[in-house]
XYZ file of N, CA, C and O in Angstrom:
628
model
N -2.207 65.940 -142.847
C -2.652 67.245 -142.720
C -1.291 68.134 -142.249
O -1.095 69.104 -142.900
N -0.546 67.564 -141.558
C 0.735 68.334 -141.409
C 1.740 68.324 -142.341
O 2.675 69.250 -142.376
N 1.382 67.674 -143.345
C 2.431 67.630 -144.582
C 2.222 68.876 -145.288
O 3.273 69.148 -146.021
N 1.151 69.542 -145.222
C 1.127 70.850 -146.272
C 1.576 72.096 -145.275
O 1.504 71.999 -144.152
N 1.979 73.026 -146.082
C 2.334 74.270 -145.300
C 1.118 74.770 -144.379
O 1.596 75.202 -143.419
N 0.058 74.542 -144.886
C -1.099 75.057 -144.172
C -1.310 74.272 -142.915
O -1.712 74.753 -141.767
N -1.041 72.970 -143.069
C -1.173 72.100 -141.814
C -0.054 72.399 -140.821
O -0.220 72.319 -139.561
N 1.094 72.657 -141.318
C 2.253 73.146 -140.416
C 1.951 74.399 -139.775
O 2.182 74.661 -138.494
N 1.330 75.291 -140.596
C 0.960 76.754 -139.865
C -0.094 76.281 -138.837
O -0.102 77.158 -137.738
N -1.107 75.618 -138.982
C -2.193 75.178 -138.064
C -1.481 74.828 -136.797
O -1.753 75.126 -135.712
N -0.553 73.750 -136.910
C 0.239 73.214 -135.875
C 0.846 74.159 -134.909
O 0.879 74.057 -133.794
N 1.649 75.112 -135.722
C 2.228 76.137 -135.095
C 1.274 77.143 -134.249
O 1.502 77.333 -133.037
N 0.261 77.489 -134.919
C -0.811 78.375 -134.160
C -1.391 77.613 -133.005
O -1.676 78.276 -131.955
N -1.636 76.248 -133.177
C -2.191 75.566 -132.121
C -1.271 75.535 -130.985
O -1.535 75.735 -129.701
N 0.100 75.213 -131.152
C 1.026 75.249 -130.050
C 1.132 76.554 -129.246
O 1.288 76.633 -128.016
N 1.145 77.609 -130.210
C 1.309 78.962 -129.637
C 0.099 79.244 -128.668
O 0.127 79.844 -127.455
N -1.166 78.897 -129.046
C -2.362 78.952 -128.316
C -2.249 78.292 -127.120
O -2.673 78.784 -125.958
N -1.847 77.070 -127.145
C -1.597 76.134 -125.991
C -0.737 76.730 -124.986
O -0.958 76.704 -123.766
N 0.352 77.413 -125.353
C 1.294 78.037 -124.520
C 0.644 79.157 -123.820
O 1.122 79.318 -122.579
N -0.085 80.073 -124.660
C -0.767 81.063 -123.940
C -1.805 80.633 -122.864
O -1.799 81.311 -121.883
N -2.324 79.561 -123.225
C -3.278 78.986 -122.237
C -2.621 78.708 -120.781
O -3.106 79.095 -119.692
N -1.365 78.080 -121.146
C -0.646 77.728 -119.809
C -0.263 78.895 -119.088
O -0.213 78.978 -117.788
N 0.238 79.953 -119.895
C 0.668 81.301 -119.078
C -0.358 81.756 -118.402
O -0.329 82.297 -117.133
N -1.694 81.918 -118.881
C -2.750 82.294 -118.342
C -3.081 81.695 -117.037
O -3.438 82.186 -115.913
N -3.094 80.217 -117.169
C -3.262 79.517 -115.993
C -2.365 79.744 -114.981
O -2.714 79.836 -113.779
N -1.024 79.855 -115.123
C -0.141 80.186 -114.151
C -0.187 81.491 -113.355
O -0.166 81.764 -112.272
N -0.676 82.591 -114.446
C -1.049 83.913 -113.703
C -2.121 83.810 -112.899
O -2.330 84.300 -111.724
N -3.163 82.983 -113.243
C -4.408 82.801 -112.387
C -4.000 82.369 -111.113
O -4.656 82.763 -110.091
N -3.254 81.209 -111.026
C -2.721 80.613 -109.838
C -2.107 81.696 -109.042
O -2.226 81.769 -107.784
N -1.079 82.467 -109.592
C -0.366 83.616 -108.756
C -1.304 84.426 -108.317
O -1.190 85.012 -107.174
N -2.354 84.899 -109.071
C -3.423 85.844 -108.751
C -4.072 85.446 -107.326
O -4.556 86.160 -106.430
N -4.563 84.115 -107.354
C -5.233 83.478 -106.262
C -4.324 83.552 -105.012
O -4.934 83.739 -104.073
N -3.099 83.275 -105.073
C -2.330 83.364 -104.002
C -2.120 84.816 -103.466
O -2.181 85.054 -102.338
N -2.071 85.831 -104.271
C -2.097 87.218 -103.986
C -3.408 87.614 -103.516
O -3.432 88.362 -102.521
N -4.461 87.116 -103.971
C -5.739 87.402 -103.389
C -5.821 86.802 -101.788
O -6.314 87.661 -100.956
N -5.254 85.617 -101.539
C -5.180 85.101 -100.417
C -4.332 86.160 -99.427
O -4.651 86.405 -98.087
N -3.224 86.594 -99.822
C -2.303 87.541 -99.082
C -3.087 88.959 -98.818
O -3.074 89.508 -97.680
N -3.787 89.295 -99.708
C -4.541 90.566 -99.581
C -5.791 90.486 -98.433
O -5.938 91.370 -97.654
N -6.362 89.255 -98.569
C -7.504 88.968 -97.518
C -6.755 88.891 -96.348
O -7.476 89.348 -95.313
N -5.680 88.275 -96.056
C -5.023 88.221 -94.696
C -4.687 89.630 -94.274
O -4.740 90.037 -93.225
N -4.167 90.394 -95.343
C -3.934 91.808 -95.010
C -5.068 92.752 -94.569
O -4.858 93.458 -93.508
N -6.127 92.446 -94.990
C -7.346 93.124 -94.577
C -7.734 92.653 -93.075
O -8.204 93.543 -92.197
N -7.213 91.465 -92.700
C -7.475 90.950 -91.412
C -6.152 91.545 -90.545
O -6.363 91.515 -89.429
N -5.070 92.098 -91.147
C -4.019 92.645 -90.390
C -2.874 91.645 -90.161
O -1.724 92.131 -89.637
N -3.035 90.317 -90.263
C -2.069 89.405 -89.990
C -1.750 88.386 -90.960
O -2.771 88.014 -91.638
N -0.585 87.836 -91.188
C -0.367 86.677 -92.084
C -0.816 85.393 -91.461
O -1.250 85.369 -90.222
N -0.411 84.268 -92.020
C -0.616 82.903 -91.525
C -0.008 82.708 -90.350
O -0.323 81.761 -89.585
N 1.129 83.299 -90.098
C 1.991 83.003 -88.864
C 1.682 83.841 -87.775
O 2.326 83.949 -86.707
N 0.638 84.843 -87.955
C 0.167 85.744 -86.870
C 1.056 87.079 -86.825
O 0.604 87.993 -85.948
N 1.878 87.113 -87.728
C 2.787 88.485 -87.879
C 1.902 89.663 -88.474
O 1.009 89.285 -89.322
N 1.982 90.735 -87.959
C 1.288 91.927 -88.497
C 1.748 92.109 -90.043
O 2.846 92.280 -90.200
N 0.701 92.503 -90.918
C 1.220 92.756 -92.311
C 1.203 94.212 -92.529
O 0.367 94.925 -92.114
N 2.315 94.691 -93.083
C 2.614 96.172 -93.160
C 2.621 96.547 -94.601
O 2.377 95.906 -95.574
N 2.857 97.672 -94.810
C 2.855 98.461 -96.060
C 4.140 97.869 -96.896
O 3.837 97.680 -98.297
N 5.185 97.449 -96.480
C 6.238 96.775 -97.122
C 5.796 95.590 -97.757
O 6.104 95.410 -98.949
N 4.918 94.737 -97.020
C 4.468 93.498 -97.634
C 3.441 93.680 -98.886
O 3.554 93.037 -99.850
N 2.793 94.767 -98.494
C 1.721 95.020 -99.757
C 2.444 95.543 -100.986
O 1.826 95.412 -101.899
N 3.474 96.342 -100.708
C 4.316 96.953 -101.921
C 4.790 95.700 -102.739
O 4.918 95.734 -103.989
N 5.257 94.667 -101.843
C 5.771 93.366 -102.693
C 4.647 92.791 -103.564
O 4.711 92.469 -104.749
N 3.444 92.783 -102.892
C 2.279 92.137 -103.637
C 1.934 93.019 -104.796
O 1.723 92.596 -105.979
N 1.857 94.361 -104.634
C 1.629 95.124 -105.742
C 2.667 95.082 -106.872
O 2.323 95.095 -108.195
N 3.978 94.940 -106.478
C 4.903 94.677 -107.629
C 4.679 93.447 -108.288
O 4.747 93.452 -109.555
N 4.315 92.381 -107.629
C 3.970 91.042 -108.309
C 2.771 91.230 -109.167
O 2.637 90.633 -110.296
N 1.719 91.926 -108.704
C 0.598 92.184 -109.504
C 0.726 92.973 -110.687
O 0.415 92.452 -111.916
N 1.732 94.095 -110.617
C 2.067 94.744 -111.918
C 2.867 93.718 -112.777
O 2.529 93.867 -114.129
N 3.684 92.916 -112.470
C 4.134 91.934 -113.281
C 3.242 90.887 -113.819
O 3.267 90.697 -115.215
N 2.244 90.495 -113.130
C 1.288 89.700 -113.620
C 0.508 90.323 -114.668
O 0.119 89.814 -115.753
N 0.110 91.675 -114.353
C -0.659 92.498 -115.381
C 0.111 92.612 -116.776
O -0.450 92.466 -117.819
N 1.426 92.733 -116.614
C 2.269 92.858 -117.972
C 2.159 91.614 -118.734
O 1.954 91.677 -119.867
N 2.223 90.521 -117.902
C 2.165 89.356 -118.488
C 0.716 88.940 -119.324
O 0.654 88.461 -120.400
N -0.347 89.196 -118.433
C -1.632 89.081 -118.985
C -1.795 89.942 -120.222
O -2.314 89.570 -121.091
N -1.363 91.224 -120.161
C -1.752 92.149 -121.249
C -1.096 91.612 -122.491
O -1.460 91.639 -123.634
N 0.318 91.309 -122.273
C 1.040 90.676 -123.525
C 0.362 89.443 -123.972
O 0.312 89.357 -125.364
N -0.287 88.533 -123.171
C -1.029 87.511 -123.773
C -2.186 87.702 -124.389
O -2.540 87.345 -125.594
N -2.870 88.903 -123.913
C -4.078 89.387 -124.687
C -3.724 89.703 -125.972
O -4.418 89.511 -126.938
N -2.523 90.554 -126.127
C -2.125 90.968 -127.454
C -1.712 89.859 -128.411
O -2.157 89.967 -129.625
N -1.043 88.938 -127.739
C -0.661 87.781 -128.554
C -2.003 87.050 -129.131
O -2.055 86.569 -130.249
N -3.106 86.681 -128.211
C -4.175 86.219 -128.759
C -4.854 87.036 -129.877
O -5.425 86.423 -130.777
N -4.847 88.236 -129.799
C -5.383 89.009 -130.931
C -4.697 88.571 -132.313
O -5.194 88.516 -133.252
N -3.356 88.591 -132.161
C -2.499 88.232 -133.406
C -2.790 86.789 -133.724
O -2.782 86.585 -134.961
N -2.725 85.900 -132.771
C -3.075 84.500 -133.178
C -4.390 84.348 -133.831
O -4.493 83.643 -134.891
N -5.479 85.044 -133.477
C -6.740 85.009 -133.976
C -6.770 85.489 -135.501
O -7.288 84.971 -136.194
N -6.033 86.599 -135.559
C -5.772 87.170 -136.868
C -5.225 86.156 -137.823
O -5.632 85.975 -138.920
N -3.976 85.480 -137.445
C -3.251 84.691 -138.165
C -4.159 83.442 -138.613
O -4.013 82.898 -139.732
N -4.935 83.018 -137.592
C -5.762 81.783 -137.725
C -6.921 82.132 -138.749
O -7.169 81.220 -139.605
N -7.538 83.323 -138.739
C -8.470 83.736 -139.753
C -7.905 83.774 -141.132
O -8.458 83.364 -142.150
N -6.666 84.419 -141.221
C -5.947 84.517 -142.433
C -5.673 82.954 -143.022
O -5.945 82.784 -144.306
N -5.318 82.133 -142.044
C -5.015 80.753 -142.645
C -6.187 80.170 -143.065
O -6.141 79.489 -144.211
N -7.386 80.285 -142.464
C -8.548 79.849 -142.864
C -9.011 80.292 -144.219
O -9.281 79.433 -145.250
N -8.795 81.600 -144.466
C -9.194 82.100 -145.768
C -8.136 81.731 -146.804
O -8.504 81.642 -147.929
N -6.954 81.290 -146.559
C -5.993 81.144 -147.351
C -5.854 79.631 -147.744
O -5.087 79.153 -148.658
N -6.477 78.800 -147.046
C -6.582 77.331 -147.257
C -7.081 76.912 -148.702
O -8.250 77.273 -148.958
N -6.126 76.403 -149.497
C -6.586 76.074 -150.771
C -7.682 74.795 -150.889
O -7.571 73.987 -150.128
N -8.608 75.029 -151.615
C -9.791 74.122 -151.737
C -10.338 73.980 -150.547
O -11.363 72.968 -150.490
N -10.232 74.663 -149.605
C -11.072 74.515 -148.196
C -11.101 73.062 -147.838
O -12.054 72.547 -147.748
N -9.990 72.581 -147.560
C -10.156 71.229 -147.005
C -10.938 71.094 -145.793
O -10.722 71.771 -144.802
N -11.996 70.299 -145.761
C -13.088 70.338 -144.641
C -12.400 69.933 -143.272
O -12.704 70.531 -142.360
N -11.445 68.900 -143.356
C -10.821 68.480 -142.149
C -9.977 69.724 -141.414
O -10.157 70.044 -140.361
N -9.192 70.332 -142.457
C -8.371 71.320 -141.830
C -9.142 72.483 -141.428
O -8.967 73.180 -140.522
N -10.180 72.957 -142.364
C -11.077 73.964 -141.907
C -11.869 73.821 -140.723
O -11.904 74.762 -139.818
N -12.265 72.535 -140.441
C -12.963 72.261 -139.106
C -11.917 72.541 -138.030
O -12.248 73.167 -137.017
N -10.718 72.064 -138.199
C -9.677 72.354 -136.935
C -9.343 73.539 -136.909
O -9.184 74.158 -135.867
N -9.216 74.456 -137.912
C -8.805 75.995 -137.948
C -10.140 76.595 -137.293
O -9.918 77.427 -136.339
N -11.347 76.201 -137.568
C -12.599 76.770 -136.825
C -12.511 76.637 -135.320
O -12.811 77.480 -134.592
N -12.101 75.220 -135.060
C -12.064 75.037 -133.522
C -10.879 75.873 -132.935
O -11.053 76.385 -131.730
N -9.824 75.935 -133.585
C -8.655 76.669 -132.941
C -8.989 78.091 -132.835
O -8.631 78.906 -131.907
N -9.692 78.786 -133.810
C -10.120 80.115 -133.661
C -11.119 80.393 -132.379
O -10.888 81.127 -131.639
N -12.010 79.305 -132.156
C -12.692 79.414 -130.990
C -12.056 79.220 -129.773
O -12.216 79.899 -128.811
N -10.788 78.386 -129.872
C -9.994 78.311 -128.725
C -9.275 79.491 -128.350
O -9.047 79.884 -127.134
N -8.752 80.019 -129.322
C -8.015 81.359 -129.350
C -8.821 82.382 -128.625
O -8.408 83.069 -127.626
N -10.170 82.600 -129.162
C -11.051 83.370 -128.448
C -11.443 83.175 -127.109
O -11.313 83.986 -126.190
N -11.442 81.792 -126.735
C -11.594 81.233 -125.368
C -10.430 81.809 -124.536
O -10.676 82.398 -123.322
N -9.138 81.677 -124.919
C -7.993 81.813 -124.111
C -7.973 83.648 -123.984
O -7.685 84.066 -122.921
N -8.412 84.271 -125.064
C -8.404 85.732 -124.905
C -9.405 86.124 -123.922
O -9.146 87.166 -123.134
N -10.539 85.585 -123.894
C -11.638 85.934 -122.865
C -11.151 85.551 -121.522
O -11.278 86.339 -120.667
N -10.279 84.420 -121.216
C -9.831 84.032 -120.045
C -8.790 85.101 -119.542
O -8.697 85.467 -118.513
N -7.859 85.586 -120.585
C -6.964 86.581 -120.337
C -7.710 87.849 -119.773
O -7.263 88.501 -118.830
N -8.761 88.172 -120.458
C -9.611 89.372 -120.209
C -10.063 89.344 -118.697
O -9.937 90.171 -117.883
N -10.490 88.012 -118.309
C -10.953 87.873 -117.106
C -9.981 88.180 -115.928
O -10.133 88.769 -114.924
N -8.850 87.506 -116.333
C -7.704 87.663 -115.363
C -7.205 88.947 -115.208
O -6.936 89.563 -114.081
N -7.244 89.743 -116.333
C -6.911 91.092 -116.205
C -7.837 92.012 -115.474
O -7.421 92.889 -114.688
N -9.183 91.615 -115.513
C -10.063 92.256 -114.575
C -9.853 91.919 -113.207
O -9.881 92.900 -112.304
N -9.554 90.762 -113.056
C -9.209 90.334 -111.350
C -8.020 91.088 -110.994
O -7.954 91.613 -109.868
N -6.994 91.296 -111.857
C -5.798 92.057 -111.491
C -6.177 93.514 -111.023
O -5.739 93.997 -110.018
N -7.062 94.072 -111.892
C -7.424 95.463 -111.693
C -8.204 95.559 -110.232
O -7.991 96.434 -109.509
N -8.967 94.515 -110.023
C -9.785 94.476 -108.818
C -8.925 94.230 -107.649
O -8.963 94.895 -106.479
N -7.909 93.240 -107.730
C -6.963 93.138 -106.555
C -6.080 94.477 -106.227
O -5.778 94.764 -105.202
N -5.676 95.139 -107.459
C -5.003 96.332 -107.247
C -5.665 97.372 -106.608
O -5.211 98.142 -105.591
N -7.037 97.511 -106.782
C -7.826 98.425 -106.214
C -7.946 98.029 -104.662
O -8.125 99.038 -103.855
N -8.145 96.763 -104.536
C -8.287 96.367 -103.096
C -6.976 96.675 -102.217
O -7.161 97.102 -101.164
N -5.755 96.620 -102.892
C -4.582 96.771 -102.232
C -4.669 98.493 -101.831
O -4.329 98.878 -100.691
N -4.952 99.184 -102.919
C -4.971 100.585 -102.760
C -5.896 101.027 -101.619
O -5.605 101.961 -100.791
N -7.210 100.344 -101.559
C -8.014 100.645 -100.465
C -7.523 100.398 -99.183
O -7.680 101.039 -98.147
N -6.741 99.218 -99.066
C -6.155 98.702 -97.692
C -5.178 99.743 -97.416
O -5.102 100.137 -96.114
N -4.290 100.220 -98.267
C -3.325 101.283 -98.103
C -3.808 102.659 -97.473
O -3.321 103.112 -96.613
N -4.944 103.009 -98.135
C -5.653 104.296 -97.677
C -6.241 103.960 -96.219
O -6.136 105.073 -95.420
N -6.720 102.867 -96.048
C -7.260 102.662 -94.567
C -6.076 102.808 -93.623
O -6.095 103.411 -92.497
N -4.904 101.993 -94.027
C -3.857 101.993 -93.074
C -3.393 103.537 -92.950
O -3.052 103.843 -91.815
N -3.306 104.259 -93.990
C -2.793 105.610 -93.879
C -3.739 106.387 -92.862
O -3.279 107.212 -92.251
N -4.962 106.193 -93.154
C -6.016 106.998 -92.405
C -5.800 106.655 -90.966
O -5.901 107.413 -89.998
N -5.614 105.402 -90.551
C -5.197 104.919 -89.251
C -4.121 105.623 -88.681
O -4.153 105.961 -87.510
N -3.098 105.664 -89.451
C -1.833 106.309 -88.861
C -2.104 107.922 -88.593
O -1.686 108.184 -87.593
N -2.772 108.602 -89.528
C -3.072 109.937 -89.299
C -4.058 110.051 -88.073
O -3.885 110.834 -87.357
N -4.921 109.318 -87.776
C -5.765 109.250 -86.690
C -4.985 109.142 -85.341
O -5.051 109.915 -84.466
N -4.129 108.263 -85.337
C -3.223 107.931 -84.140
C -2.344 109.058 -83.882
O -2.075 109.627 -82.956
N -1.815 109.650 -85.037
C -0.731 110.793 -85.063
C -1.589 112.126 -84.305
O -1.231 112.712 -83.603
N -2.777 112.205 -84.802
C -3.603 113.444 -84.317
C -3.933 113.203 -82.887
O -3.887 114.064 -82.057
N -4.280 111.890 -82.432
C -4.606 111.528 -81.121
C -3.361 111.873 -80.256
O -3.408 112.422 -79.139
N -2.324 111.537 -80.758
C -1.009 111.566 -79.802
C -0.776 113.033 -79.658
O -0.304 113.578 -78.717
N -0.787 113.828 -80.861
C -0.648 115.339 -80.817
C -1.552 115.966 -79.857
O -1.137 116.890 -79.192
N -2.800 115.600 -79.816
C -3.693 116.141 -78.874
C -3.392 115.871 -77.353
O -3.429 116.749 -76.483
N -2.960 114.529 -77.026
C -2.511 114.152 -75.778
C -1.118 115.061 -75.419
O -1.261 115.455 -74.352
N -0.420 115.253 -76.179
C 0.946 115.885 -75.948
C 0.640 117.576 -75.684
O 1.210 118.059 -74.780
N -0.552 117.986 -76.406
C -0.773 119.306 -76.226
C -1.514 119.476 -74.809
O -1.228 120.568 -74.124
N -2.270 118.535 -74.425
C -3.032 118.846 -73.133
C -2.092 118.735 -72.008
O -2.405 119.210 -71.036
N -0.918 117.921 -72.132
C -0.016 117.828 -70.878
C 0.654 119.047 -70.838
O 1.291 119.378 -69.634
N 0.784 120.000 -71.691
C 1.623 121.161 -71.542
C 0.856 122.154 -70.720
O 0.429 122.784 -70.241
């Protein structure tokens, strides 16, 4: 099968899809860790009992933005891989049933990785929204304390 140009192309597309799947799995693991950090932030403290501040959340947002870029690029790659695999299927001479079957499975696998990337992208958006909500709550707390301090200082005069 690999002896033919079509077989070699199949092997290359398969390897690229496997690499994309590993990238998405790594991004998923990183997002789970960020989710844990965000959950701790909503409680106000990290695992060592230190208060989590805006600076720590900026770092999380930066890492989320990087993850979003990686996932977005992987989604684009999967679109191109799917297109290439469909062209390979159409171009296979004599439609060798073994190779056609493998290419069909590859197309389904490419679509599966693309769907997984879409799920992870949605997760990133949710986590970004969670951090923004947390930052808004923190800002509102600061404004309330500032107003309270301002009122107290005005009464003393």
